[in-house]
PDB file of C-alpha atoms in Angstrom:
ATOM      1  CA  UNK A   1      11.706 151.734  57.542  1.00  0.00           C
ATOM      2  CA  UNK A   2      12.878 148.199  58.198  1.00  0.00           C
ATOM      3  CA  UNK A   3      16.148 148.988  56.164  1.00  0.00           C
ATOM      4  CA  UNK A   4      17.057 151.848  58.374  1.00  0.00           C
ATOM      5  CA  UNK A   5      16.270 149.785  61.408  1.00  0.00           C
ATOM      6  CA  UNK A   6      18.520 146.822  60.505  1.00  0.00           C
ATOM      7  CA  UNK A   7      21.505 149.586  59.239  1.00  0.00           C
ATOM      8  CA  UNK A   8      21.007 150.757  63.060  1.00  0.00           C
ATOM      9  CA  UNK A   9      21.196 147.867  65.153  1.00  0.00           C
ATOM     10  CA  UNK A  10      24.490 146.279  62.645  1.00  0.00           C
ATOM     11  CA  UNK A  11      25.809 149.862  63.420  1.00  0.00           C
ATOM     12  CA  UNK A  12      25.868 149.456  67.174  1.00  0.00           C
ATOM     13  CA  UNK A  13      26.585 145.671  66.642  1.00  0.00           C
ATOM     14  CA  UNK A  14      30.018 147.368  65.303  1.00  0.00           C
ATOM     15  CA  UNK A  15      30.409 149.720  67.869  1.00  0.00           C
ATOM     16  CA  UNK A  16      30.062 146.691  71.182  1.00  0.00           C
ATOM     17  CA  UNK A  17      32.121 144.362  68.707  1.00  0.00           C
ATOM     18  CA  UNK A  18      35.094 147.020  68.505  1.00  0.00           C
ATOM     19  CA  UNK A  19      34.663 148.486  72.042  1.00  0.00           C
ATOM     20  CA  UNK A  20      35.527 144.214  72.788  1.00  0.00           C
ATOM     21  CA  UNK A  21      38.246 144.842  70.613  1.00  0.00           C
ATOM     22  CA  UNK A  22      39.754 147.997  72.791  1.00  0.00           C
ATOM     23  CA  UNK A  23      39.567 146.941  76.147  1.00  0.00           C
ATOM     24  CA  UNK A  24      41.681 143.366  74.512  1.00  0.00           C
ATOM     25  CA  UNK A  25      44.942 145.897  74.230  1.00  0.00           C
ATOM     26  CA  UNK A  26      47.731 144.659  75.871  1.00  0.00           C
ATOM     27  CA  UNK A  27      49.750 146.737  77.771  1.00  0.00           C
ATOM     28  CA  UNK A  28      53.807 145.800  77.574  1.00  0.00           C
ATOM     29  CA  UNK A  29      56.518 146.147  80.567  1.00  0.00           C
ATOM     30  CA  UNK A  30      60.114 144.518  79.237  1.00  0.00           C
ATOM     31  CA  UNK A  31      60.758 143.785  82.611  1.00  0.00           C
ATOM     32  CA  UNK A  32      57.705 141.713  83.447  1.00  0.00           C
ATOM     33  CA  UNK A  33      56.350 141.191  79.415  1.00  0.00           C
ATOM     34  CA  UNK A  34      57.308 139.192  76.604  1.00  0.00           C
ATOM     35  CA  UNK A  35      58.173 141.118  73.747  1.00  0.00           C
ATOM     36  CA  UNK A  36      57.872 137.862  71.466  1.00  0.00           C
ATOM     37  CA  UNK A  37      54.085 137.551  73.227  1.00  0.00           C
ATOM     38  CA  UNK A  38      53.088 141.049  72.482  1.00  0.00           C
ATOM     39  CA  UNK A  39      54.122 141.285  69.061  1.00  0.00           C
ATOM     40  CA  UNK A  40      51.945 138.678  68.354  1.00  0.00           C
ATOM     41  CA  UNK A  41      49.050 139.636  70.040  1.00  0.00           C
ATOM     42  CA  UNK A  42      49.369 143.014  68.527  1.00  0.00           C
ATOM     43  CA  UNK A  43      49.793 141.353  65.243  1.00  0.00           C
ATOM     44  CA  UNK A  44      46.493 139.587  65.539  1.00  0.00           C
ATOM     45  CA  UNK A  45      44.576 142.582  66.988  1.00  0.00           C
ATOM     46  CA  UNK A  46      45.799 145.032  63.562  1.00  0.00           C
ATOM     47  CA  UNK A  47      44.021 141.695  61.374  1.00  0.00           C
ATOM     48  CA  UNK A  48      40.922 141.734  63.726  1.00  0.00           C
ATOM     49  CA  UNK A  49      40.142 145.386  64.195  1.00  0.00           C
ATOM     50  CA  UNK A  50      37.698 147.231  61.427  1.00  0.00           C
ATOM     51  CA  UNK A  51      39.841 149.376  58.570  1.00  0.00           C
ATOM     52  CA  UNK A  52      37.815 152.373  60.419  1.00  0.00           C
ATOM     53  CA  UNK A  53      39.966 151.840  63.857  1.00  0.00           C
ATOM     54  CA  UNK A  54      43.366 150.428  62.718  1.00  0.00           C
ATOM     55  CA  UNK A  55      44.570 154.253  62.403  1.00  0.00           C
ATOM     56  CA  UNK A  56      44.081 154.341  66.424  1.00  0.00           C
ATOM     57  CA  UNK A  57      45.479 151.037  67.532  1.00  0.00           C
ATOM     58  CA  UNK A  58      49.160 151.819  67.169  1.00  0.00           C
ATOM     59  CA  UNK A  59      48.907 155.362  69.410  1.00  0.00           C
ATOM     60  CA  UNK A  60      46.673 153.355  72.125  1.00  0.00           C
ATOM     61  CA  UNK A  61      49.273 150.473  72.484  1.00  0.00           C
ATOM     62  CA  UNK A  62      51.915 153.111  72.722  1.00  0.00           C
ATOM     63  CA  UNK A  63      50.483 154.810  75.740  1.00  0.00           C
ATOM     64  CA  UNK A  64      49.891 151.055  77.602  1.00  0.00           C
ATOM     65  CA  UNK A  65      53.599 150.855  76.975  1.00  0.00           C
ATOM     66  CA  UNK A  66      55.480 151.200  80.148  1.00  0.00           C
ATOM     67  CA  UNK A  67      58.876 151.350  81.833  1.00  0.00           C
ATOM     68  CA  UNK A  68      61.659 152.098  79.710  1.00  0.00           C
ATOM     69  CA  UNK A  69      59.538 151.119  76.693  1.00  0.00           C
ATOM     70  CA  UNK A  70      57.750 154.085  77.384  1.00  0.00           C
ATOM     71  CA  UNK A  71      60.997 156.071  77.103  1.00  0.00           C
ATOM     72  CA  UNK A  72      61.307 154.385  73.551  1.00  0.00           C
ATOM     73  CA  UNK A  73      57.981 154.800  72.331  1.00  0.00           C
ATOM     74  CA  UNK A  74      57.173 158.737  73.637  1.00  0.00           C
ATOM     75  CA  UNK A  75      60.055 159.511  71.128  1.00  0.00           C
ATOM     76  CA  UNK A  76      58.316 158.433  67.799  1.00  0.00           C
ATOM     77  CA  UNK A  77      56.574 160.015  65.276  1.00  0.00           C
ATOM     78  CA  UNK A  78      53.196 160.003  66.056  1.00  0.00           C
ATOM     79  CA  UNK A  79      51.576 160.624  62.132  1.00  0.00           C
ATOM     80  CA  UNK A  80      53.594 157.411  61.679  1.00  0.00           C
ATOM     81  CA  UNK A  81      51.834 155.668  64.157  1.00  0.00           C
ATOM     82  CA  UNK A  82      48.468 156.828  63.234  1.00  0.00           C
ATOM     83  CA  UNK A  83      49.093 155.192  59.490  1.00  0.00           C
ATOM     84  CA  UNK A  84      46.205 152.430  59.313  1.00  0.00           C
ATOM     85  CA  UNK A  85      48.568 150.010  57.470  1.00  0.00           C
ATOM     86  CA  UNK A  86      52.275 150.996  58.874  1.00  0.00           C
ATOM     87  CA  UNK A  87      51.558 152.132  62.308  1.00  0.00           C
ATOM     88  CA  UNK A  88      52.103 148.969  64.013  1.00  0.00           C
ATOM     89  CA  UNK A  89      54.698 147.825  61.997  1.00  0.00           C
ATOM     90  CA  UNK A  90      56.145 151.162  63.541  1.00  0.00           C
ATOM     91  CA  UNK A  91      55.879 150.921  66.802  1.00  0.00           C
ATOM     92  CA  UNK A  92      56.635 146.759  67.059  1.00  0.00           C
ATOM     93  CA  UNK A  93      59.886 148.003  65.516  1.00  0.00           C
ATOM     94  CA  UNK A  94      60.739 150.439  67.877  1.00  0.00           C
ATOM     95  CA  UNK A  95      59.849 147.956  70.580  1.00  0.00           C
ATOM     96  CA  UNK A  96      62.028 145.047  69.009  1.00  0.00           C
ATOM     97  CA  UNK A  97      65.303 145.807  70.892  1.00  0.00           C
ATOM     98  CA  UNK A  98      63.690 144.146  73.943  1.00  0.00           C
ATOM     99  CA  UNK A  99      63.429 140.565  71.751  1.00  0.00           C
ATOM    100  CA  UNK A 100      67.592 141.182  70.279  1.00  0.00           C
ATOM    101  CA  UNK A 101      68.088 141.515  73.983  1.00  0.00           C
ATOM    102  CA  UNK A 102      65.922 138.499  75.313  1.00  0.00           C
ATOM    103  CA  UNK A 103      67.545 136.167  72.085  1.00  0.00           C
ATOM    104  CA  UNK A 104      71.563 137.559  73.458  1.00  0.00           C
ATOM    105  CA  UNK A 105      70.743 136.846  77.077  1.00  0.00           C
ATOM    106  CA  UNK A 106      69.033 133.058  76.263  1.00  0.00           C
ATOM    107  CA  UNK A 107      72.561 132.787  73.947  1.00  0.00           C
ATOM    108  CA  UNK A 108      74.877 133.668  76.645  1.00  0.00           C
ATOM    109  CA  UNK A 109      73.454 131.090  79.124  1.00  0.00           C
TER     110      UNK A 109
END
């Protein structure tokens, strides 16, 4: 009985420690965010997050995307994004024109 008990509480244990985990996502805005910032954020999130969830991280950072990185990220495949391993790899890609852009504008000046 004590088995089941203890396979219970670590079970809910999991569930508070990766409901922390979810409301951590950060949203991104290239007008107002950092791309270099998010990316690693996001980076450390995908090594934090249980194998279980890492299949829904990349499609809930897409929808806190925003502005015109919303118009880039409603265009992607989402079984690509949903790919435990790949997905953010995905999605930082798509989102990596903001950081060419930041590193041309910091060059110009």
């Amino acid at each position: 009985m004590e088995t089941s008990k203890s396979m219970s509480e670590g079970s809910s244990e999991d569930k508070t420690a990766a409901a922390g985990l979810w409301s951590q996502l950060p949203s991104f805005d290239p007008s107002v965010d950092d791309i270099r910032e998010f990316t690693q954020k996001v980076r450390f999130l995908h090594g934090v997050f249980p194998a279980k969830d890492k299949g829904n991280l990349a499609p809930r950072l897409a929808m806190m995307c925003r502005g015109t990185a919303w118009s880039q990220v409603r265009q992607l495949d989402p079984t690509k994004l949903t790919d435990p391993d790949e997905g953010v790899n995905y999605l930082l890609d798509a989102l990596s024109m903001w950081e060419e852009t930041s590193e041309l504008k910091t060059f110009e000046l």
